[in-house]
Each structure stands twice: as structure tokens, then as C-alpha cells.
CSV table of C-alpha atoms in Angstrom, one decimal:
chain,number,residue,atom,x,y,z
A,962,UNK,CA,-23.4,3.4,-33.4
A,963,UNK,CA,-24.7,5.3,-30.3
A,964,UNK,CA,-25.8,8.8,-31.2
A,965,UNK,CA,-24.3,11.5,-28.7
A,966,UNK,CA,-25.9,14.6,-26.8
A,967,UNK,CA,-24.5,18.0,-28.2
A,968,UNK,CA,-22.6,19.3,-25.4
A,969,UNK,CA,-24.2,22.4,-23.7
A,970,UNK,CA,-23.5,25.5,-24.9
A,971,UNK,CA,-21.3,27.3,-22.5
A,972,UNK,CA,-22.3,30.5,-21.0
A,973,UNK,CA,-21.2,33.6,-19.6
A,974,UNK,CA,-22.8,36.0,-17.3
A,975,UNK,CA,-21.5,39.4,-18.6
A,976,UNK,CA,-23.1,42.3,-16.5
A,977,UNK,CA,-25.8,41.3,-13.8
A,978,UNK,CA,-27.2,45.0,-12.3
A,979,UNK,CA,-29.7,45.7,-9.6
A,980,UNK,CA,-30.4,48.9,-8.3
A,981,UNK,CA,-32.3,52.0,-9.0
A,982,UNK,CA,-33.7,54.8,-12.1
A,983,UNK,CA,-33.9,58.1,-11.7
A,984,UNK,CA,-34.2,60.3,-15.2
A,985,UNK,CA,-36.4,63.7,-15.7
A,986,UNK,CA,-36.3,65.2,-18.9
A,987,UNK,CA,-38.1,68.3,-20.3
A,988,UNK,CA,-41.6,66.9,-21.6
A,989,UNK,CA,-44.5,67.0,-19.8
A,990,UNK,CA,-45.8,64.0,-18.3
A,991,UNK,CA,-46.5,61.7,-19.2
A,992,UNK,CA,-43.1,61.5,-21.6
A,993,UNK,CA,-44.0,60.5,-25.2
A,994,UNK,CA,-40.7,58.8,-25.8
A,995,UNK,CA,-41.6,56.0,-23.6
A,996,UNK,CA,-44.7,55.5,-26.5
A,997,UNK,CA,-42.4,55.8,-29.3
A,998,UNK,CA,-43.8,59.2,-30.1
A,999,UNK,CA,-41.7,62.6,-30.7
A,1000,UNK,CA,-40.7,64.3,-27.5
A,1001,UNK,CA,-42.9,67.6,-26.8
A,1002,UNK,CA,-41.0,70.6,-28.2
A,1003,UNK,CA,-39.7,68.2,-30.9
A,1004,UNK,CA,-36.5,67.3,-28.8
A,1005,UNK,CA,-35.6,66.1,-25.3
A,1006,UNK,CA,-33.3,67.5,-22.8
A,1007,UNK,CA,-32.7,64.1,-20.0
A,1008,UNK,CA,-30.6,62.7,-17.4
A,1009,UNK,CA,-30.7,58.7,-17.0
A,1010,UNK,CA,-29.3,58.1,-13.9
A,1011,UNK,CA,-28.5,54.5,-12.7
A,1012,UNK,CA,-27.4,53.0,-9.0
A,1013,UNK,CA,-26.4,50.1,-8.8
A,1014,UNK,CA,-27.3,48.6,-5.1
A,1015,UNK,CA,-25.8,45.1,-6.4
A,1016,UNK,CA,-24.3,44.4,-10.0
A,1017,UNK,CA,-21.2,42.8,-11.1
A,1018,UNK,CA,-20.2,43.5,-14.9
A,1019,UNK,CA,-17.2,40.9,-16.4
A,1020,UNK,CA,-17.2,39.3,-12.9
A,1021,UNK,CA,-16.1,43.5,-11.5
A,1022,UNK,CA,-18.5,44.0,-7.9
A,1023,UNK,CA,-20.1,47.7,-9.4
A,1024,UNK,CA,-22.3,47.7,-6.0
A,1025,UNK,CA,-23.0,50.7,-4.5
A,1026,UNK,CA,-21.8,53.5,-7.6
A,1027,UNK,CA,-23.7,55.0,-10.1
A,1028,UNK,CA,-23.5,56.2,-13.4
A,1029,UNK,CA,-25.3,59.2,-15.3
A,1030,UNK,CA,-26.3,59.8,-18.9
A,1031,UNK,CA,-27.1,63.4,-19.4
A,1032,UNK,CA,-29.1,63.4,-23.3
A,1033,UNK,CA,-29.5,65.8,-26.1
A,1034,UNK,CA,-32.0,64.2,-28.1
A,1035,UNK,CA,-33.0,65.8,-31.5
A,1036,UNK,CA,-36.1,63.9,-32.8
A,1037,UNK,CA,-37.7,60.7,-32.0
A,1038,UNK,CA,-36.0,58.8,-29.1
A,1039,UNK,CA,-35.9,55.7,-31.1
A,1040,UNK,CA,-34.1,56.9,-34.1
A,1041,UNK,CA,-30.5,55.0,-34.3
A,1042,UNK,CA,-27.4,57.1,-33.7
A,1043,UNK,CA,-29.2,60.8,-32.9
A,1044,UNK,CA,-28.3,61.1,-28.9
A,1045,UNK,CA,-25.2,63.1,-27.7
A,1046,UNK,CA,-24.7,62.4,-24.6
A,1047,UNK,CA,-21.9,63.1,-21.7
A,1048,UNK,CA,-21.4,60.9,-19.5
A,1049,UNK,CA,-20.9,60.9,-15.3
A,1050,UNK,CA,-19.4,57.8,-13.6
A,1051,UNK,CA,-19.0,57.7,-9.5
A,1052,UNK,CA,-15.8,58.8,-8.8
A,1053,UNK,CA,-15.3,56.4,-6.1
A,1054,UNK,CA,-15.1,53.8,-8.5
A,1055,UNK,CA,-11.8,52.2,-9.1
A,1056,UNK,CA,-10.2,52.8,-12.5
A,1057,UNK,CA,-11.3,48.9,-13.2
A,1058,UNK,CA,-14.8,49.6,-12.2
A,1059,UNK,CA,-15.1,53.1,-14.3
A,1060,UNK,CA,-13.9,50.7,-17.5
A,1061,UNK,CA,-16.7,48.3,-16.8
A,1062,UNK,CA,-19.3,50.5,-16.5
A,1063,UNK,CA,-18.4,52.5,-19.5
A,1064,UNK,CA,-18.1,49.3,-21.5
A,1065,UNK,CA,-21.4,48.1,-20.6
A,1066,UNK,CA,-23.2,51.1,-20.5
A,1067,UNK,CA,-21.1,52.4,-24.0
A,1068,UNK,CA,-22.5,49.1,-25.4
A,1069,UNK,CA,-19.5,47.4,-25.9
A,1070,UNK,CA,-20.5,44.4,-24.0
A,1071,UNK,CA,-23.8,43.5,-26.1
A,1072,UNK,CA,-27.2,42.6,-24.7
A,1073,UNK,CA,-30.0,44.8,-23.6
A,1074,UNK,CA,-27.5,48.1,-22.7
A,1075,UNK,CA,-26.1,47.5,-26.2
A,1076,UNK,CA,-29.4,47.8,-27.9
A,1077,UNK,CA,-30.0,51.3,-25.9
A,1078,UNK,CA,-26.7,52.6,-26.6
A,1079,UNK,CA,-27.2,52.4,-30.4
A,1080,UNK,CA,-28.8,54.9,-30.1
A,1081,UNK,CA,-26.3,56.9,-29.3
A,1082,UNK,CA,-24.6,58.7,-31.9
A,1083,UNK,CA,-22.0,61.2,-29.8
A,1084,UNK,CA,-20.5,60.7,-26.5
A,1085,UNK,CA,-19.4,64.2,-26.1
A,1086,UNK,CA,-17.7,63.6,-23.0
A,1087,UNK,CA,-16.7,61.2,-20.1
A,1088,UNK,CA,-16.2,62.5,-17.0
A,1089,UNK,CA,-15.9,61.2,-13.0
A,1090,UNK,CA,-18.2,62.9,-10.4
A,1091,UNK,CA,-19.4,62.6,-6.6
A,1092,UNK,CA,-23.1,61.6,-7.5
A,1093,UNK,CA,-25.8,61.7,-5.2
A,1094,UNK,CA,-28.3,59.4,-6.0
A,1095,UNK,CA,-31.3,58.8,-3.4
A,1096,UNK,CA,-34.6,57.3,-3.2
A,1097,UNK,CA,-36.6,57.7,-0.4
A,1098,UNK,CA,-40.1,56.6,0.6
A,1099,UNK,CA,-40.2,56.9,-3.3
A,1100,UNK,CA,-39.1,60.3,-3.8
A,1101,UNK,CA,-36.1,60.8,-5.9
A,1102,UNK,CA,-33.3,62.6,-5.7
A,1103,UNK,CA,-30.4,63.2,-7.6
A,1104,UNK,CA,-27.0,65.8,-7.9
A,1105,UNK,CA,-23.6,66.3,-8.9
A,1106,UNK,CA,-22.4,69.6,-7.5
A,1107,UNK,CA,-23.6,72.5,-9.5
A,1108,UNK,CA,-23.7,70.7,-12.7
A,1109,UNK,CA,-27.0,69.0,-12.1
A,1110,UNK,CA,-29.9,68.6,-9.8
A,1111,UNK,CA,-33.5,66.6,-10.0
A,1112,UNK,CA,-35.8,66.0,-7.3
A,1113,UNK,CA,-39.0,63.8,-8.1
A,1114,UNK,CA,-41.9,62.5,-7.0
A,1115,UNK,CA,-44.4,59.7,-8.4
A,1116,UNK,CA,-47.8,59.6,-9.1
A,1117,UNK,CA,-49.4,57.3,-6.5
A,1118,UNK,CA,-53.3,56.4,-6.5
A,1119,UNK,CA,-55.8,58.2,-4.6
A,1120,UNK,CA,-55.3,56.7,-1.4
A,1121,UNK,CA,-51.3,57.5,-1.8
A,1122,UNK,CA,-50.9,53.8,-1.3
A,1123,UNK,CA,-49.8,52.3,-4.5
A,1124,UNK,CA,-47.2,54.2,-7.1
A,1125,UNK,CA,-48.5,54.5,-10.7
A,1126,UNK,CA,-46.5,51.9,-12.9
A,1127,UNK,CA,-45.4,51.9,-16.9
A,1128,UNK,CA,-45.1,48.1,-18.4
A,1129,UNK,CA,-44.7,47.1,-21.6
A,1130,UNK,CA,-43.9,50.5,-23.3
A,1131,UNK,CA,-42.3,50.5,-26.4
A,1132,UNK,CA,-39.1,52.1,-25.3
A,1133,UNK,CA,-37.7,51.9,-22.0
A,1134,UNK,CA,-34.3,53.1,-20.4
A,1135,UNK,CA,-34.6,50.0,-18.1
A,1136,UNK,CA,-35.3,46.7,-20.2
A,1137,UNK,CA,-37.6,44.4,-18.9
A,1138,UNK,CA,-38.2,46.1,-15.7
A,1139,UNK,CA,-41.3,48.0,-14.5
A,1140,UNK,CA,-41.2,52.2,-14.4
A,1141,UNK,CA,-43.1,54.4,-12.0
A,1142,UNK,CA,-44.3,57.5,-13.3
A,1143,UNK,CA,-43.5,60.6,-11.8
A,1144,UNK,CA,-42.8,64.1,-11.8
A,1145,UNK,CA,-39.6,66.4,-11.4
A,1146,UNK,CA,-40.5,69.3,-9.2
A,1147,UNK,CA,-37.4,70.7,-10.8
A,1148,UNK,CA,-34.4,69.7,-13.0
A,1149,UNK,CA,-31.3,71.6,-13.7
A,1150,UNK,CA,-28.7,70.6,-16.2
A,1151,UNK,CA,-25.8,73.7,-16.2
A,1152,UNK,CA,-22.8,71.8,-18.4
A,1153,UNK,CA,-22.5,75.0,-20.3
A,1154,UNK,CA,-18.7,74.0,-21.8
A,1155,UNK,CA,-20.9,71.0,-23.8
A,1156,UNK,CA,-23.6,73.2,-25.0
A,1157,UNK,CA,-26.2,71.8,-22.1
A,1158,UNK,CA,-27.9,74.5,-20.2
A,1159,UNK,CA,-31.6,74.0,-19.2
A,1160,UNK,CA,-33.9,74.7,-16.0
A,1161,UNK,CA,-37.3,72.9,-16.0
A,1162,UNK,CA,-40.6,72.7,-13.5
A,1163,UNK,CA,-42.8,70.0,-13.1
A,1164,UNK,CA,-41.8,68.3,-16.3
A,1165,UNK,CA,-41.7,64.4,-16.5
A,1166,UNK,CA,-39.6,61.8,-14.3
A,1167,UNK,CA,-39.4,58.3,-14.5
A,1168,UNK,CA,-38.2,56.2,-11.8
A,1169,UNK,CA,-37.7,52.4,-11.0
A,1170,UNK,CA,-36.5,49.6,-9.5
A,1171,UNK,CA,-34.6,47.6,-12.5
A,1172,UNK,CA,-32.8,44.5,-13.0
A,1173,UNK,CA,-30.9,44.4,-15.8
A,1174,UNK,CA,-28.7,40.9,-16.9
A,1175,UNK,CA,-27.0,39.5,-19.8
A,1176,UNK,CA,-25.6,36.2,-20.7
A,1177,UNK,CA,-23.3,35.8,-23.6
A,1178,UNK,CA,-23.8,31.8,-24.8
A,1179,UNK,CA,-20.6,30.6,-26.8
């Protein structure tokens, strides 16, 4: 009797996403979330705010949009179910592409995005918007009309050559990618009609250049 080879397990590349972070929030830098620790103030007011320069998600070309989380976070970042968020997707995207990325990004999809949005406990709302979402020479910036504005800047070393980078923290926004650490020289959040109304200086910013991919094996 000849013994046989287990056949391979088959796979399936569900979301493949390349692009850019920008997200500020209202601690001072550096943020404590990204250590596990409470946010200063004992909550966090943030916007995570994703490009994607090249990403397909269930074989749907995403390239080019972006998608926004703005956060109401009550205690510790890492605590299951405790973020109310609302939700911004690029209202260029086609109704196929807006399902996509709120699948993946809602964590219905699995993998890495699934793990962050467990911790999610309320999406207030969903809503499409003309983002603006720009990096330049590594300053970011970031708007949607008068509902929000960010503009940051990183921390670079003393010869301005080389941005200041975060690895290995114990919670990140961008999986397995490196951050930079910077600062918002202001961030603006006026979504009054959801209870989110805040104006900071000089607070924290995190930025980076992610790439963020998950295979489903059957």
C-alpha cells in the first residue's frame, strides 16, 4: 500500500492593503494606549484614518480610497467591546467597494482587522465622505469638510534625517507594521449630532506606512 500526501490546504487571500495611517487622538505623546496603559484623562478621543494606495479586499481593487474611524474610548484601549465609533468611508467608492471595506474594517472578514474591531462595542454610525488624506515629506494631513481636521508632524532625530519609529508595542492600529511617532499641531472632531465635539493642540499622532494581509486556509 503506498501511503499518500495530504493534499494542500487551499487558501484564500481575503483583504491585501497597502497604504498609509494617519490617527491623533487627545493624549499627550507619547500615547499610552500603544503600551497597553490607560489613556491620559482616563479616556481617548481619536480618528484612525487609513488610505489605501493599493489593496484588494474579496478580490474588490480598494486602491486609492480611504476609510476613517473616529473613537470614543472609555478606559483602557484594549478592553473588548468599550469603543463607539462612527465611521467615514470615501465617497468615491462604489457601493461594492464601501461593502468591502466596511466588512473588513467591521471585522466581518476575520484576521488581523477582526481582532482590532473586537474591540468595538458601538458603531454609532456609517457614513460616506470626501476625505482628504495626505502625506507629505512626512507630514500628515487629514479632513472631511467641517467635521474633522488633523495636521501632524513626526518626531525625527536631531539631524531631522530619520523619523522616530514604534515596533513591537503591545497594541497597534496597524498590525505588524512599523509606526512613526508624531505630533498633531491640531485636531478637530465637530460630529456634534453623535455626541463628538473636541479641539486639541499638540496632543499625540501616530502615522505609518502599513501593510496589512490576510489569508483564510480552508
Amino acid at each position: 500500500m503506498t501511503a499518500t500526501e495530504p493534499a494542500p490546504a487551499a487558501t484564500d487571500v481575503v483583504y491585501d492593503l497597502e497604504g498609509t495611517l494617519l490617527e491623533a487622538c487627545s493624549c499627550g505623546v507619547l500615547c499610552p494606549c500603544w503600551i497597553g496603559a490607560d489613556p491620559d484623562g482616563g479616556s481617548c478621543e481619536s480618528v484612525n484614518a487609513y488610505r489605501f494606495e493599493h489593496g484588494t479586499i474579496r478580490g474588490i481593487d480598494v486602491s486609492g480610497l480611504s476609510f476613517i474611524n473616529v473613537c470614543l474610548i472609555p478606559g483602557n484601549v484594549l478592553t473588548p467591546g468599550s469603543w463607539r465609533v462612527v465611521s467615514f468611508v470615501d465617497d468615491r467608492a462604489t457601493d461594492e467597494q464601501y461593502q468591502a471595506i466596511i466588512d473588513a474594517y467591521h471585522g466581518r472578514l476575520g484576521g488581523p482587522l477582526a481582532d482590532l474591531a473586537g474591540l468595538v462595542g458601538e458603531v454609532i454610525a456609517i457614513e460616506r465622505a470626501p476625505i482628504t488624506h495626505e502625506t507629505r515629506d512626512g507630514n500628515g494631513t487629514l479632513r472631511i469638510g467641517d467635521v474633522l481636521s488633523a495636521d501632524m508632524e513626526p518626531f525625527r532625530s536631531p539631524d531631522g534625517t530619520t523619523i522616530t519609529t514604534l515596533r513591537d508595542s503591545l497594541f497597534s492600529t496597524v498590525p505588524g507594521s512599523p509606526a512613526y511617532i508624531a505630533r498633531a499641531r491640531h485636531h478637530t472632531v465637530n460630529l456634534p449630532q453623535y455626541g463628538m465635539v473636541w479641539s486639541f493642540e499638540g496632543r499625540n499622532a501616530i502615522q505609518s506606512d502599513y501593510h496589512i494581509t490576510y489569508t483564510a486556509t480552508g
